[in-house]
mmCIF file of C-alpha atoms in Angstrom:
data_model
loop_
_atom_site.group_PDB
_atom_site.id
_atom_site.type_symbol
_atom_site.label_atom_id
_atom_site.label_comp_id
_atom_site.label_asym_id
_atom_site.label_seq_id
_atom_site.Cartn_x
_atom_site.Cartn_y
_atom_site.Cartn_z
ATOM 1 C CA MET A 92 102.877 -110.363 122.701
ATOM 2 C CA PRO A 93 101.532 -108.178 125.639
ATOM 3 C CA ASN A 94 103.249 -105.100 126.903
ATOM 4 C CA GLU A 95 105.285 -103.181 124.121
ATOM 5 C CA TYR A 96 108.226 -102.122 124.420
ATOM 6 C CA LYS A 97 110.626 -99.282 122.435
ATOM 7 C CA LEU A 98 113.360 -101.664 120.657
ATOM 8 C CA ASP A 99 116.995 -100.273 120.847
ATOM 9 C CA THR A 100 117.325 -100.619 117.179
ATOM 10 C CA THR A 101 120.895 -99.618 117.640
ATOM 11 C CA ASP A 102 121.574 -103.343 118.854
ATOM 12 C CA PHE A 103 122.782 -106.277 117.092
ATOM 13 C CA GLN A 104 121.954 -104.888 113.172
ATOM 14 C CA SER A 105 124.254 -107.617 111.616
ATOM 15 C CA LEU A 106 121.881 -110.251 113.608
ATOM 16 C CA ARG A 107 118.469 -108.693 112.524
ATOM 17 C CA THR A 108 119.867 -108.376 109.259
ATOM 18 C CA ALA A 109 121.111 -111.922 108.762
ATOM 19 C CA SER A 110 118.199 -113.576 111.009
ATOM 20 C CA ARG A 111 115.447 -112.228 108.826
ATOM 21 C CA LYS A 112 117.484 -113.682 105.844
ATOM 22 C CA MET A 113 117.467 -116.891 107.936
ATOM 23 C CA PHE A 114 113.592 -117.201 108.677
ATOM 24 C CA HIS A 115 112.835 -117.722 105.391
ATOM 25 C CA ILE A 116 114.687 -120.687 104.861
ATOM 26 C CA ILE A 117 113.364 -122.105 108.720
ATOM 27 C CA SER A 118 109.735 -121.350 107.599
ATOM 28 C CA GLU A 119 110.087 -123.249 104.761
ATOM 29 C CA HIS A 120 112.325 -126.045 105.947
ATOM 30 C CA LEU A 121 109.922 -126.624 109.315
ATOM 31 C CA ASP A 122 106.842 -125.369 107.487
ATOM 32 C CA VAL A 123 105.801 -122.761 110.081
ATOM 33 C CA GLN A 124 104.769 -119.440 109.849
ATOM 34 C CA THR A 125 106.822 -117.605 112.413
ATOM 35 C CA ALA A 126 109.702 -117.533 113.209
ATOM 36 C CA TYR A 127 111.784 -115.173 115.786
ATOM 37 C CA ILE A 128 114.815 -114.511 117.691
ATOM 38 C CA ALA A 129 114.182 -112.963 121.312
ATOM 39 C CA LYS A 130 116.841 -111.400 123.788
ATOM 40 C CA LYS A 131 117.107 -112.042 127.135
ATOM 41 C CA ASP A 132 117.937 -109.552 129.985
ATOM 42 C CA ASP A 133 117.614 -109.772 134.138
ATOM 43 C CA THR A 134 113.634 -109.647 134.064
ATOM 44 C CA SER A 135 112.247 -110.302 130.552
ATOM 45 C CA MET A 136 112.551 -111.274 126.766
ATOM 46 C CA THR A 137 112.516 -109.505 124.275
ATOM 47 C CA VAL A 138 111.867 -110.289 120.410
ATOM 48 C CA LEU A 139 115.026 -108.623 118.423
ATOM 49 C CA SER A 140 113.720 -109.882 114.932
ATOM 50 C CA SER A 141 110.828 -112.051 113.635
ATOM 51 C CA TYR A 142 109.239 -112.970 110.352
ATOM 52 C CA ASN A 143 105.574 -113.921 109.891
ATOM 53 C CA ARG A 144 104.728 -115.396 106.992
ATOM 54 C CA ASP A 145 100.895 -115.050 106.795
ATOM 55 C CA GLU A 146 99.643 -112.806 109.930
ATOM 56 C CA GLY A 147 101.312 -110.978 112.233
ATOM 57 C CA ILE A 148 101.613 -113.398 115.331
ATOM 58 C CA ILE A 149 105.058 -112.015 116.719
ATOM 59 C CA ASN A 150 106.386 -108.442 116.256
ATOM 60 C CA GLU A 151 109.560 -107.042 116.782
ATOM 61 C CA GLY A 152 110.230 -104.624 119.784
ATOM 62 C CA TYR A 153 107.757 -106.412 122.119
ATOM 63 C CA THR A 154 108.488 -107.833 125.374
ATOM 64 C CA VAL A 155 107.406 -110.251 128.231
ATOM 65 C CA ASP A 156 108.294 -110.483 131.694
ATOM 66 C CA TYR A 157 110.906 -113.566 131.468
ATOM 67 C CA GLY A 158 108.493 -115.908 133.672
ATOM 68 C CA GLY A 159 105.991 -116.315 131.864
ATOM 69 C CA THR A 160 107.688 -116.977 128.714
ATOM 70 C CA TYR A 161 108.440 -120.643 126.731
ATOM 71 C CA CYS A 162 111.895 -119.536 126.856
ATOM 72 C CA ARG A 163 112.719 -120.100 130.522
ATOM 73 C CA PHE A 164 111.397 -123.744 129.579
ATOM 74 C CA ILE A 165 114.152 -123.787 126.829
ATOM 75 C CA LEU A 166 117.047 -122.006 128.984
ATOM 76 C CA ASN A 167 116.499 -124.244 131.924
ATOM 77 C CA SER A 168 116.002 -127.766 129.983
ATOM 78 C CA ARG A 169 119.137 -130.103 129.791
ATOM 79 C CA ASN A 170 118.991 -129.837 126.388
ATOM 80 C CA LYS A 171 118.393 -125.855 125.647
ATOM 81 C CA ALA A 172 115.603 -126.936 123.258
ATOM 82 C CA MET A 173 111.688 -127.156 123.777
ATOM 83 C CA THR A 174 109.207 -128.441 121.429
ATOM 84 C CA THR A 175 105.571 -129.153 122.026
ATOM 85 C CA GLU A 176 102.751 -129.832 119.407
ATOM 86 C CA ASN A 177 99.731 -127.638 121.081
ATOM 87 C CA LEU A 178 100.880 -124.537 123.488
ATOM 88 C CA MET A 179 97.312 -124.095 124.438
ATOM 89 C CA GLN A 180 97.028 -128.246 125.892
ATOM 90 C CA GLU A 181 100.938 -128.679 126.922
ATOM 91 C CA ALA A 182 101.072 -128.658 130.811
ATOM 92 C CA ARG A 183 103.604 -125.603 130.893
ATOM 93 C CA THR A 184 101.973 -123.823 128.919
ATOM 94 C CA LYS A 185 98.366 -123.475 128.515
ATOM 95 C CA ASP A 186 97.991 -121.169 131.477
ATOM 96 C CA LEU A 187 100.068 -118.808 130.777
ATOM 97 C CA ALA A 188 99.219 -115.414 129.717
ATOM 98 C CA VAL A 189 100.804 -115.131 126.527
ATOM 99 C CA THR A 190 99.492 -118.262 125.308
ATOM 100 C CA ASP A 191 95.812 -116.628 126.387
ATOM 101 C CA GLU A 192 97.268 -114.084 124.050
ATOM 102 C CA LEU A 193 98.427 -115.727 121.088
ATOM 103 C CA ARG A 194 96.441 -118.818 120.740
ATOM 104 C CA LYS A 195 99.025 -120.629 118.846
ATOM 105 C CA ARG A 196 100.171 -124.380 119.058
ATOM 106 C CA GLY A 197 103.072 -125.457 117.478
ATOM 107 C CA PHE A 198 106.503 -124.631 119.058
ATOM 108 C CA LEU A 199 109.892 -125.271 118.858
ATOM 109 C CA GLY A 200 112.691 -123.584 120.534
ATOM 110 C CA VAL A 201 116.273 -123.768 121.175
ATOM 111 C CA GLU A 202 118.856 -121.450 122.840
ATOM 112 C CA LEU A 203 121.044 -118.941 121.284
ATOM 113 C CA THR A 204 124.680 -117.979 122.596
ATOM 114 C CA ASP A 205 127.701 -116.178 121.855
ATOM 115 C CA VAL A 206 130.858 -118.205 120.389
ATOM 116 C CA ASP A 207 131.892 -118.518 124.308
ATOM 117 C CA GLY A 208 128.846 -120.192 125.197
ATOM 118 C CA ASN A 209 126.789 -117.450 127.382
ATOM 119 C CA THR A 210 123.169 -117.269 126.855
ATOM 120 C CA PHE A 211 121.709 -114.586 124.374
ATOM 121 C CA GLY A 212 118.325 -115.569 124.170
ATOM 122 C CA THR A 213 116.097 -117.927 121.830
ATOM 123 C CA LEU A 214 115.489 -118.715 118.584
ATOM 124 C CA CYS A 215 111.398 -120.222 118.320
ATOM 125 C CA VAL A 216 109.378 -121.101 115.559
ATOM 126 C CA MET A 217 105.963 -121.450 115.940
ATOM 127 C CA ASP A 218 102.546 -121.706 114.079
ATOM 128 C CA SER A 219 98.824 -121.774 114.143
ATOM 129 C CA GLU A 220 98.371 -125.300 113.622
ATOM 130 C CA GLU A 221 99.568 -128.562 115.472
ATOM 131 C CA LYS A 222 103.262 -129.203 114.819
ATOM 132 C CA VAL A 223 105.213 -132.605 115.593
ATOM 133 C CA PHE A 224 108.770 -131.547 115.684
ATOM 134 C CA GLU A 225 111.532 -134.460 115.271
ATOM 135 C CA GLN A 226 114.788 -134.478 116.719
ATOM 136 C CA GLU A 227 116.064 -134.099 113.017
ATOM 137 C CA ASP A 228 113.946 -130.039 113.145
ATOM 138 C CA ILE A 229 115.632 -129.886 116.515
ATOM 139 C CA ARG A 230 119.003 -130.146 115.286
ATOM 140 C CA PHE A 231 118.794 -128.162 112.392
ATOM 141 C CA LEU A 232 117.034 -125.240 114.466
ATOM 142 C CA LYS A 233 120.547 -125.564 116.671
ATOM 143 C CA SER A 234 122.411 -125.489 113.674
ATOM 144 C CA ILE A 235 121.229 -122.111 112.414
ATOM 145 C CA ALA A 236 121.525 -120.986 115.838
ATOM 146 C CA ASP A 237 125.252 -122.136 115.918
ATOM 147 C CA VAL A 238 125.656 -119.824 112.629
ATOM 148 C CA LEU A 239 123.834 -116.843 114.755
ATOM 149 C CA SER A 240 126.130 -116.861 117.361
ATOM 150 C CA HIS A 241 129.043 -116.247 115.094
ATOM 151 C CA ILE A 242 127.195 -113.250 114.003
ATOM 152 C CA ILE A 243 126.562 -111.916 117.445
ATOM 153 C CA GLU A 244 130.322 -112.240 118.401
ATOM 154 C CA LEU A 245 130.787 -109.920 115.310
ATOM 155 C CA ASP A 246 128.093 -107.633 116.425
ATOM 156 C CA GLN A 247 129.502 -107.134 119.527
ATOM 157 C CA THR A 248 133.319 -106.706 118.676
ATOM 158 C CA GLN A 249 132.008 -104.045 116.177
ATOM 159 C CA TYR A 250 130.082 -102.448 119.121
ATOM 160 C CA ASN A 251 132.721 -102.704 121.538
ATOM 161 C CA MET A 252 135.369 -101.012 119.089
ATOM 162 C CA ALA A 253 132.427 -98.266 117.832
ATOM 163 C CA LEU A 254 132.127 -97.503 121.582
ATOM 164 C CA LEU A 255 135.355 -97.227 122.781
ATOM 165 C CA ASN A 256 136.913 -95.668 119.517
ATOM 166 C CA VAL A 257 136.690 -91.728 119.253
ATOM 167 C CA PRO A 258 138.987 -90.693 116.734
ATOM 168 C CA ILE A 259 140.021 -87.486 116.902
ATOM 169 C CA ILE A 260 142.837 -86.472 114.360
ATOM 170 C CA PRO A 261 145.606 -83.635 115.470
ATOM 171 C CA ILE A 262 145.882 -81.395 112.137
ATOM 172 C CA THR A 263 147.868 -78.353 113.508
ATOM 173 C CA LYS A 264 147.906 -75.997 116.605
ATOM 174 C CA GLY A 265 144.339 -75.695 117.769
ATOM 175 C CA VAL A 266 142.639 -77.840 115.091
ATOM 176 C CA SER A 267 141.488 -80.999 115.228
ATOM 177 C CA ILE A 268 139.142 -83.632 113.411
ATOM 178 C CA LEU A 269 136.572 -85.906 114.824
ATOM 179 C CA THR A 270 135.737 -88.041 112.531
ATOM 180 C CA ILE A 271 132.049 -89.816 113.178
ATOM 181 C CA GLN A 272 131.974 -93.365 111.776
ATOM 182 C CA GLY A 273 129.135 -96.336 112.150
ATOM 183 C CA ILE A 274 126.004 -96.055 114.577
ATOM 184 C CA ILE A 275 125.683 -93.864 117.291
ATOM 185 C CA ASP A 276 123.555 -94.862 120.073
ATOM 186 C CA GLU A 277 123.072 -93.887 123.364
ATOM 187 C CA ARG A 278 126.187 -94.903 125.257
ATOM 188 C CA ARG A 279 128.358 -94.120 122.082
ATOM 189 C CA ALA A 280 126.742 -90.517 122.323
ATOM 190 C CA LYS A 281 128.281 -89.995 126.063
ATOM 191 C CA LYS A 282 131.796 -91.469 125.130
ATOM 192 C CA ILE A 283 131.699 -88.930 122.012
ATOM 193 C CA MET A 284 130.685 -85.902 124.222
ATOM 194 C CA ASP A 285 132.646 -86.577 127.104
ATOM 195 C CA THR A 286 135.801 -87.170 125.170
ATOM 196 C CA THR A 287 135.732 -84.459 122.710
ATOM 197 C CA LEU A 288 134.924 -81.671 125.060
ATOM 198 C CA ARG A 289 137.635 -83.192 127.390
ATOM 199 C CA TYR A 290 140.265 -83.663 124.116
ATOM 200 C CA GLY A 291 139.135 -79.774 123.225
ATOM 201 C CA ALA A 292 139.594 -78.087 126.631
ATOM 202 C CA GLU A 293 143.187 -80.234 127.237
ATOM 203 C CA LYS A 294 144.789 -79.263 124.205
ATOM 204 C CA ASP A 295 143.223 -75.851 123.723
ATOM 205 C CA ILE A 296 141.617 -76.251 120.443
ATOM 206 C CA ASP A 297 140.184 -73.643 118.492
ATOM 207 C CA TYR A 298 138.372 -75.279 115.418
ATOM 208 C CA PHE A 299 136.764 -78.726 115.716
ATOM 209 C CA ILE A 300 136.362 -80.432 111.854
ATOM 210 C CA ILE A 301 133.692 -82.597 112.491
ATOM 211 C CA ASP A 302 133.940 -85.299 109.395
ATOM 212 C CA LEU A 303 130.292 -87.473 108.958
ATOM 213 C CA SER A 304 131.203 -89.278 106.213
ATOM 214 C CA GLY A 305 130.931 -92.565 108.190
ATOM 215 C CA LEU A 306 128.516 -91.389 110.045
ATOM 216 C CA VAL A 307 125.271 -94.356 109.426
ATOM 217 C CA ILE A 308 121.679 -93.151 110.214
ATOM 218 C CA LEU A 309 118.900 -95.304 111.439
ATOM 219 C CA ASP A 310 115.482 -95.008 111.718
ATOM 220 C CA ASP A 311 115.649 -91.646 109.821
ATOM 221 C CA LEU A 312 116.779 -90.147 113.554
ATOM 222 C CA PHE A 313 120.024 -87.772 113.131
ATOM 223 C CA PRO A 314 121.817 -88.348 116.485
ATOM 224 C CA ASP A 315 120.864 -85.834 118.730
ATOM 225 C CA VAL A 316 124.602 -85.854 120.422
ATOM 226 C CA LEU A 317 125.770 -83.741 117.330
ATOM 227 C CA ALA A 318 123.306 -80.748 117.935
ATOM 228 C CA LYS A 319 124.198 -81.068 121.652
ATOM 229 C CA LEU A 320 128.106 -81.134 120.348
ATOM 230 C CA VAL A 321 128.646 -78.155 118.595
ATOM 231 C CA HIS A 322 126.340 -76.295 121.131
ATOM 232 C CA SER A 323 128.946 -77.333 124.135
ATOM 233 C CA LEU A 324 131.845 -76.914 121.895
ATOM 234 C CA GLU A 325 130.690 -73.164 121.073
ATOM 235 C CA LEU A 326 130.001 -72.316 124.703
ATOM 236 C CA MET A 327 133.814 -73.475 125.639
ATOM 237 C CA GLY A 328 134.748 -70.816 122.840
ATOM 238 C CA ILE A 329 135.451 -73.488 120.226
ATOM 239 C CA GLU A 330 134.165 -73.506 116.559
ATOM 240 C CA ALA A 331 132.817 -76.437 114.729
ATOM 241 C CA LEU A 332 132.635 -77.202 110.773
ATOM 242 C CA MET A 333 130.884 -80.006 109.386
ATOM 243 C CA THR A 334 131.939 -81.670 106.577
ATOM 244 C CA GLY A 335 131.392 -85.032 104.441
ATOM 245 C CA ILE A 336 127.813 -84.519 104.420
ATOM 246 C CA THR A 337 126.501 -87.134 102.383
ATOM 247 C CA PRO A 338 123.552 -86.797 99.824
ATOM 248 C CA ALA A 339 121.581 -89.516 101.332
ATOM 249 C CA ILE A 340 122.049 -87.131 104.830
ATOM 250 C CA ALA A 341 121.433 -83.871 103.203
ATOM 251 C CA GLN A 342 118.152 -84.986 101.467
ATOM 252 C CA ARG A 343 117.028 -86.481 104.907
ATOM 253 C CA GLU A 344 117.924 -83.508 106.930
ATOM 254 C CA VAL A 345 116.999 -80.310 104.889
ATOM 255 C CA GLU A 346 113.828 -80.179 106.828
ATOM 256 C CA ASN A 347 115.212 -81.210 110.211
ATOM 257 C CA VAL A 348 114.538 -77.972 112.512
ATOM 258 C CA LYS A 349 117.743 -79.465 114.969
ATOM 259 C CA PHE A 350 119.935 -80.299 112.177
ATOM 260 C CA ASN A 351 119.271 -76.788 110.862
ATOM 261 C CA LYS A 352 120.361 -74.657 113.698
ATOM 262 C CA LEU A 353 123.133 -76.233 114.259
ATOM 263 C CA LYS A 354 125.466 -73.479 114.792
ATOM 264 C CA ALA A 355 128.579 -74.978 112.902
ATOM 265 C CA ARG A 356 129.704 -74.462 109.086
ATOM 266 C CA THR A 357 129.197 -76.829 106.738
ATOM 267 C CA VAL A 358 132.156 -77.109 103.788
ATOM 268 C CA VAL A 359 132.650 -79.911 101.205
ATOM 269 C CA ASN A 360 135.992 -81.760 102.423
ATOM 270 C CA LEU A 361 138.749 -81.402 104.647
ATOM 271 C CA GLU A 362 140.498 -78.878 102.001
ATOM 272 C CA ALA A 363 137.580 -76.608 102.359
ATOM 273 C CA ALA A 364 137.367 -76.261 106.010
ATOM 274 C CA LEU A 365 140.864 -75.804 106.564
ATOM 275 C CA SER A 366 140.682 -72.978 103.973
ATOM 276 C CA SER A 367 137.659 -71.253 105.780
ATOM 277 C CA ILE A 368 139.644 -71.090 108.918
ATOM 278 C CA GLY A 369 142.987 -69.635 106.980
ATOM 279 C CA PHE A 370 145.152 -73.050 106.358
ATOM 280 C CA SER A 371 145.963 -74.937 103.504
ATOM 281 C CA LEU A 372 147.667 -78.124 102.614
ATOM 282 C CA VAL A 373 150.936 -77.828 101.263
ATOM 283 C CA GLU A 374 152.363 -80.583 99.188
ATOM 284 C CA LYS A 375 155.685 -81.794 100.441
ATOM 285 C CA GLN A 376 158.162 -81.232 98.152
#
């Protein structure tokens, strides 16, 4: 598809994983080469996940202006579905730039919504050969879309919880723990930065122990916000200590210049972190 788009890989991870598994079932059941999910925004449709059995027809991370997509015919139709035997001969689609680009024929697409019925995008299949899709095929694809709608809801709920939640745990006067769990995207990074720095100033924090044991790293990219956070804390006179660095993170980041330049002590666990700043855990008698 024309116009490459850098996909935000932190969005809808469960949906992307689940749909990729379902695409194999869809491809076999409908005997098509390609299946994909396109996410709708205000002006375009972007391929969120895709499956190509024999050739790379539709790749993830590409976008098309909404007015030039097949998706608008799906979303504007009464039954929220569209099918054609041959895209290159169909009156509505034959003159679209995307049709000339792809040179494909058989097509079936249905609306994809969240559980509240809000439009998320479309679930589509495509093939190089002419295909006649029956009502049973449309019902089948809609049933898959219904399942995926619940996964969209799961992703939205998880995202909203992660975005709003910046867990800071006070340990003793001047010492607190920031636990980083899950995926950090641009919006959550801003939330973590703002909340942590404000908390540090308001609570007169001397040490922040940053626990990375629950951090999820995508596409081998260590979150830049952690380096910025450590530097910002340093400027405020707050020392950062990092704990919970997993073997996977250690192996991945051993040659990462940004990671190695972090002005933060790294320790094995919370007990070691507290010990290094002059505190100890004492069991209550």
